[in-house]
Coordinates of C-alpha atoms in Angstrom, one line a residue:
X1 CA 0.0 0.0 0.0
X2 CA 1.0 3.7 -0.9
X3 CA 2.4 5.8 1.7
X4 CA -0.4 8.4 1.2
X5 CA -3.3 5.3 0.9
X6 CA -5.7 7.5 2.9
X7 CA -5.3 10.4 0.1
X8 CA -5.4 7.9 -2.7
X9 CA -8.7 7.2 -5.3
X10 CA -10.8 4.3 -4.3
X11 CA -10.7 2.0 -7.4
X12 CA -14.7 1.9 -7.4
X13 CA -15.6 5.4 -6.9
X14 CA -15.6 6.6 -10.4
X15 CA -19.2 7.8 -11.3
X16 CA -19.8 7.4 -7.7
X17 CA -22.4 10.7 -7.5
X18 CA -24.5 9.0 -10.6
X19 CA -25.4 6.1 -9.1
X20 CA -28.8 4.9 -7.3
X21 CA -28.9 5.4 -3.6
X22 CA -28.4 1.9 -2.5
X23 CA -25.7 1.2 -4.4
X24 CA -24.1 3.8 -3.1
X25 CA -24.8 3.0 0.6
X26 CA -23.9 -0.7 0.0
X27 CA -20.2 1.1 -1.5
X28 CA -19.9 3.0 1.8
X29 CA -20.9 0.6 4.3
X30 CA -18.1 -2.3 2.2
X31 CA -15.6 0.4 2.5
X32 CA -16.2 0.6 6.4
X33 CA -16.4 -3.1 6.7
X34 CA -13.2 -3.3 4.7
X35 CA -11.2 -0.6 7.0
X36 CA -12.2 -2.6 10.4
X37 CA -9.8 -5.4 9.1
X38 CA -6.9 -3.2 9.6
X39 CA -7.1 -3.3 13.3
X40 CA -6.7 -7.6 13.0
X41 CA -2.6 -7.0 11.7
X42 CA -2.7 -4.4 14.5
X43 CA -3.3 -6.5 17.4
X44 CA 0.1 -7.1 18.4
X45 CA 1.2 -3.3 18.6
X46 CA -2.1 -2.4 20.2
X47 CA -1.3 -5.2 23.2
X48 CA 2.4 -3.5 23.8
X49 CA 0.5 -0.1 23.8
X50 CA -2.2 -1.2 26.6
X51 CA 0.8 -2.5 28.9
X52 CA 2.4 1.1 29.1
X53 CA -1.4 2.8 29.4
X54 CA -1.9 0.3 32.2
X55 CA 1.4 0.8 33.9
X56 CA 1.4 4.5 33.6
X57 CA -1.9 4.7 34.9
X58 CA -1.2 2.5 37.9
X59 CA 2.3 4.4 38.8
X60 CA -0.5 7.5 38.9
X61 CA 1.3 9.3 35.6
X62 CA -1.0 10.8 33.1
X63 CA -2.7 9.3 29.8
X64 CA -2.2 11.9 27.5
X65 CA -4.4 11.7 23.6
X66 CA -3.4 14.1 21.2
X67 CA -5.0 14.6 18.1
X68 CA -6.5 16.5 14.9
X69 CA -9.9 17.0 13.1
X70 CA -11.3 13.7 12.7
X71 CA -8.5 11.5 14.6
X72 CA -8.7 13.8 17.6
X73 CA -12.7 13.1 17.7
X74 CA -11.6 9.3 17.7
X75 CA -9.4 10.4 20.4
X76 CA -11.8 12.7 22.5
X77 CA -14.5 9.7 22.3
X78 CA -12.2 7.3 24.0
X79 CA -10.6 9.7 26.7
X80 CA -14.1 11.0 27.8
X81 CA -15.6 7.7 28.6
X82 CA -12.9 6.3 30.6
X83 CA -13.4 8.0 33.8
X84 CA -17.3 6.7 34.2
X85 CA -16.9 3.8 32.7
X86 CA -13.9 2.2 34.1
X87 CA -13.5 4.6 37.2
X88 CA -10.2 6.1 35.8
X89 CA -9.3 9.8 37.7
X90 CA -10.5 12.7 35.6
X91 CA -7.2 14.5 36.5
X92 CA -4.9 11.7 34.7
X93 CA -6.8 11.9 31.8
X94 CA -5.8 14.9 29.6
X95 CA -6.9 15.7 26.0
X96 CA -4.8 17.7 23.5
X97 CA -7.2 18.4 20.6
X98 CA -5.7 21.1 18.2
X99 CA -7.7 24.3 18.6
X100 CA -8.9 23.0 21.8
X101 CA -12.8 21.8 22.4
X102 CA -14.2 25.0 21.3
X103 CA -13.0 24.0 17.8
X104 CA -15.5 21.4 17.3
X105 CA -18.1 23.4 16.5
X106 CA -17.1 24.4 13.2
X107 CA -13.7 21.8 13.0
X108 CA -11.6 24.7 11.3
X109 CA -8.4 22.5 9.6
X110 CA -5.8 25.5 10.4
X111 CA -4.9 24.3 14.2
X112 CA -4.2 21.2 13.1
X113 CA -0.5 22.4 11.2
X114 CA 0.2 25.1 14.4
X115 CA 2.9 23.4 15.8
X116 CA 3.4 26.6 18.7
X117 CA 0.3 25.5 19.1
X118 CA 1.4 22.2 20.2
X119 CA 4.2 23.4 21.7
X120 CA 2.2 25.1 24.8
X121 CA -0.6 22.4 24.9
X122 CA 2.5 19.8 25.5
X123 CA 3.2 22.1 28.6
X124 CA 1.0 19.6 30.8
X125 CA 3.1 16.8 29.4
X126 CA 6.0 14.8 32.0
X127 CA 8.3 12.1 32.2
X128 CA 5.9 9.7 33.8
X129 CA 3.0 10.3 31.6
X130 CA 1.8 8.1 28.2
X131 CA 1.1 10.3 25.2
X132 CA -1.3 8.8 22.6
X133 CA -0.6 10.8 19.1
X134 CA -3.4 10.0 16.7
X135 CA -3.3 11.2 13.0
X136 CA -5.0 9.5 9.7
X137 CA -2.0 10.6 7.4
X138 CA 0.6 10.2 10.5
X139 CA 2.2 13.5 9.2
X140 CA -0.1 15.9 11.0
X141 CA 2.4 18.7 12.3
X142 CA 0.4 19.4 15.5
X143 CA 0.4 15.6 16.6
X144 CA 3.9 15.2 15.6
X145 CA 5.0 17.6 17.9
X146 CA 3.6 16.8 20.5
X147 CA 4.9 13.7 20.2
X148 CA 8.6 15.0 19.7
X149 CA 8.0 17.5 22.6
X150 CA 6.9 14.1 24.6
X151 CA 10.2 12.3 22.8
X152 CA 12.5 14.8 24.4
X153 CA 11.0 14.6 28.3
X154 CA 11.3 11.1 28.3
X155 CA 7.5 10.0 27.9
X156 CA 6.3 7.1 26.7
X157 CA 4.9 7.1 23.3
X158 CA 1.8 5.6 21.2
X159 CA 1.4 6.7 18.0
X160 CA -1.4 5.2 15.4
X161 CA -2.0 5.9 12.1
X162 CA -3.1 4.6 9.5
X163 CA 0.0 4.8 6.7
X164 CA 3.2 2.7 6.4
X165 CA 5.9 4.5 7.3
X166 CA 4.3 7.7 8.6
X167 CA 6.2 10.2 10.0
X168 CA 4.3 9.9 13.8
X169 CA 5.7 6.7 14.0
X170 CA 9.5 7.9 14.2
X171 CA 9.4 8.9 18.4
X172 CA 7.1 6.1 18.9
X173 CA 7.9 3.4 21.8
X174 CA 5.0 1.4 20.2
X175 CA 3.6 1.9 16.4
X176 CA -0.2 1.0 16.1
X177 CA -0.4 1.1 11.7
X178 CA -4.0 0.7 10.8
X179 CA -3.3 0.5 6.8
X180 CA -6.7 0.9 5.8
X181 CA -7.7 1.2 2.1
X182 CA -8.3 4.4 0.1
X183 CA -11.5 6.0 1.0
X184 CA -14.4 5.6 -1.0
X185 CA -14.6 9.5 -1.1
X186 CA -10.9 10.0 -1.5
X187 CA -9.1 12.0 1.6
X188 CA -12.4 11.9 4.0
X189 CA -10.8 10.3 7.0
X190 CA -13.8 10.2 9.0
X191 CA -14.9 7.6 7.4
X192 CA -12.6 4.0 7.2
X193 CA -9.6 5.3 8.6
X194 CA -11.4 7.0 12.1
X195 CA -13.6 3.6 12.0
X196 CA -10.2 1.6 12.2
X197 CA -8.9 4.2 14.7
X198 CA -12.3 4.0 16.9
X199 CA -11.8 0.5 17.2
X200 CA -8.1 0.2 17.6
X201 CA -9.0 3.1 20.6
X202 CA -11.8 0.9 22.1
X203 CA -9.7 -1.8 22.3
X204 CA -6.3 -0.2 23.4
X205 CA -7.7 1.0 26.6
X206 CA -10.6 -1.5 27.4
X207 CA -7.4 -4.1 27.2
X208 CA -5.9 -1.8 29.9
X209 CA -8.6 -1.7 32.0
X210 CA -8.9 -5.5 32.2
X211 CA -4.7 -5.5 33.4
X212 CA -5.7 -2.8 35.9
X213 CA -8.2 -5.2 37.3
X214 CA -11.2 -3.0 36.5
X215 CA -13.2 -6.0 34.5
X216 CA -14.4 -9.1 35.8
X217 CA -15.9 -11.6 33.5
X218 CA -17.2 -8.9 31.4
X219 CA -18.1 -6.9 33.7
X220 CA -17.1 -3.1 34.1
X221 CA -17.0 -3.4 38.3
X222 CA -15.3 0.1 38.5
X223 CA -17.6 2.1 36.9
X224 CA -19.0 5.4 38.7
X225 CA -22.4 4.4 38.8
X226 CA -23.6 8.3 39.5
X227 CA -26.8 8.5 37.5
X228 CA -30.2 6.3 38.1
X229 CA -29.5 3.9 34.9
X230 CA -25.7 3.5 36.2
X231 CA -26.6 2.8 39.5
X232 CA -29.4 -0.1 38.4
X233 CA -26.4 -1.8 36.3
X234 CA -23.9 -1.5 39.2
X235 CA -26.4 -3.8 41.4
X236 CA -26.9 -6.3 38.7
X237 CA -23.4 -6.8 38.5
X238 CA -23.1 -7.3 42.0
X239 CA -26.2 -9.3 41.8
X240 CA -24.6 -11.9 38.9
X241 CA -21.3 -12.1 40.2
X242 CA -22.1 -12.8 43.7
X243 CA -25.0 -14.8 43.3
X244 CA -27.5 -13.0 45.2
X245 CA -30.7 -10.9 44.4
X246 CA -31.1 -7.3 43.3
X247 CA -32.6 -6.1 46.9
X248 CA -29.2 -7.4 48.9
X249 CA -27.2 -6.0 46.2
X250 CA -28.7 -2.7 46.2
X251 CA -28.3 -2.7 50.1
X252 CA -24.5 -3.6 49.5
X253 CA -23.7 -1.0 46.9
X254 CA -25.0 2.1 49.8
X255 CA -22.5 0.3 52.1
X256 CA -20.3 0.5 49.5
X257 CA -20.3 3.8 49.5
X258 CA -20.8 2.5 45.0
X259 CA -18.2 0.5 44.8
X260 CA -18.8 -2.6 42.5
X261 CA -15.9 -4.1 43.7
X262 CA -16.7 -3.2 47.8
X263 CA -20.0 -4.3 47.2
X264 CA -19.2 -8.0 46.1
X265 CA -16.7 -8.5 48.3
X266 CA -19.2 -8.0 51.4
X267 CA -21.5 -10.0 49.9
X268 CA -18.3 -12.9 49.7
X269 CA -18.3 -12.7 53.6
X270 CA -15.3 -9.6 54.2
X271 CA -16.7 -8.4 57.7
X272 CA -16.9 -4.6 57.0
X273 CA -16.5 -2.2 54.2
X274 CA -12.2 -1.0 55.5
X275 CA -11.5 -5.3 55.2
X276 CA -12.3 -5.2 51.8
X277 CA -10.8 -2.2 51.0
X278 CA -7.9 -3.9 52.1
X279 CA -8.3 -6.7 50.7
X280 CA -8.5 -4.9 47.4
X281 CA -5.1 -3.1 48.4
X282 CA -3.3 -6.0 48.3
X283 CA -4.6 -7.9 45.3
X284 CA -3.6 -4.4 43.4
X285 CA -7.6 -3.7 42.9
X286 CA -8.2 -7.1 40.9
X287 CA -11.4 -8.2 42.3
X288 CA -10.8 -12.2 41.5
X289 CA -7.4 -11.7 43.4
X290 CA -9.3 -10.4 46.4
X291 CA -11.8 -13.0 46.8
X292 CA -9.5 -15.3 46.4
X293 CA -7.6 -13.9 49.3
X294 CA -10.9 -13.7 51.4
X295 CA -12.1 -17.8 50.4
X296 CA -8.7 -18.8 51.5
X297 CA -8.7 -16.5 54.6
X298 CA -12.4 -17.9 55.3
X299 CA -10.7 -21.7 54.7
X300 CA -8.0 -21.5 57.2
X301 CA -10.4 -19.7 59.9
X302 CA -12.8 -22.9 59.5
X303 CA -10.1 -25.3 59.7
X304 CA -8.4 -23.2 62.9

């Protein structure tokens, strides 16, 4: 594939704005099926990426996404959700989106080549943090210099993007290359290339939530459950994974103080809310480590 694939003619888009609607559609929607592949040949990178998200994140450093027009959307998605969904502290997630959030209203392209720009975004950057650098082309000047800025204090690096050989990829501790094909309308990277990044982003950090210990068999046990709907899911999860009804689990989560994790560990027999806290200390907040630790504690008392 061509170094500037995601600028490149899609070989079945000639006469594309004269044909019936549905062949269109069914155009489109192979091209997106086509550019979620990518992220198979990816797998390997995007596994080495989650270990540093997940160590930087445990040693308290910050997760850092920088990104451009479309990418930085990709980006944005993924950084916003982490906190309620996986219980991650807002304050080590950061987002560098060229022209900051009050650009998405109108998603002017100008920000995305001002590298001073860049240069005082980085500012919040240190040693200890991981910088995710997202861009389509991998030569977008504001996302690559960040990343050099991140180079140059010692930070560890991501970059993805989705052509061989791109330029982001040079200060990169791990290279996540989604080569998707040329899009069906030629440059418009919203469309395969951000669906391949979307993924590759879902999958990055929901990899490094499992190796923080915040999912157990599927189920996302340190979520912030602060509204009515999160709250209801919270119990069930409680509810499946220790076996008891919605009415105890509900009573667990207030002692909980909301905690998932607190909650199931109560209902497992820890005496009090500060035992399983502890118990969750030591296991490094991996719930199946901690019950563990409490069955066998429970085991030797029966035997004493």
């Amino acid at each position: 594939m061509s170094s500037n694939a995601t600028e490149a003619r899609h070989g079945k888009a000639e006469g594309l704005d004269t044909r019936e609607p549905a062949e269109i559609l069914r155009l489109l929607a192979a091209g997106q099926q086509q550019a979620a592949k990518a992220v198979d040949d990816a797998i390997p990178a995007i596994a080495q990426a989650a270990d540093i998200v997940a160590s930087t994140l445990r040693s308290g450093g910050k997760l850092v996404y920088a990104g451009a027009g479309s990418s930085g959307l990709m980006a944005m998605a993924d950084a916003l959700e982490l906190p309620g969904t996986y219980g991650i502290p807002r304050e080590q997630i950061v987002l560098l989106l060229a022209g900051g959030i009050s650009s998405l209203t109108d998603m002017e392209g100008a920000p995305e080549d001002d590298v001073a720009l860049a240069e005082k975004d980085a500012a919040v950057i240190g040693s200890g943090d991981c910088v995710i650098a997202v861009s389509a082309s991998g030569s977008t000047p504001y996302a690559c210099a960040v990343a050099d800025i991140a180079h140059r204090r010692g930070t560890r690096i991501v970059a993805m993007a989705n052509n061989a050989g791109a330029e982001l990829f040079k200060r990169a501790d791990v290279a996540i290359l989604l080569e998707t094909p040329p899009e069906v309308v030629a440059g418009s990277t919203r469309m395969g290339a951000g669906t391949a990044q979307k993924m590759a982003f879902n999958m990055l950090s929901t990899l490094a939530a499992v190796k923080l210990g915040h999912v157990h068999d599927g189920h996302m046990v340190n979520l912030r459950p602060d509204n009515d709907k999160l709250r209801a899911r919270a119990a069930r999860m409680v509810a499946e994974i220790a076996g008891i009804d919605m009415d105890e689990a509900g009573i667990l989560m207030g002692s909980a103080q909301g905690s998932v994790k607190v909650a199931v560990l109560l209902a497992a027999g820890a005496p009090g809310t500060e035992v399983a806290k502890a118990l969750l200390a030591r296991s490094g907040e991996v719930l199946r480590v901690a019950l563990s630790e409490l069955q066998a504690n429970k085991s030797s008392m029966k035997r004493a």
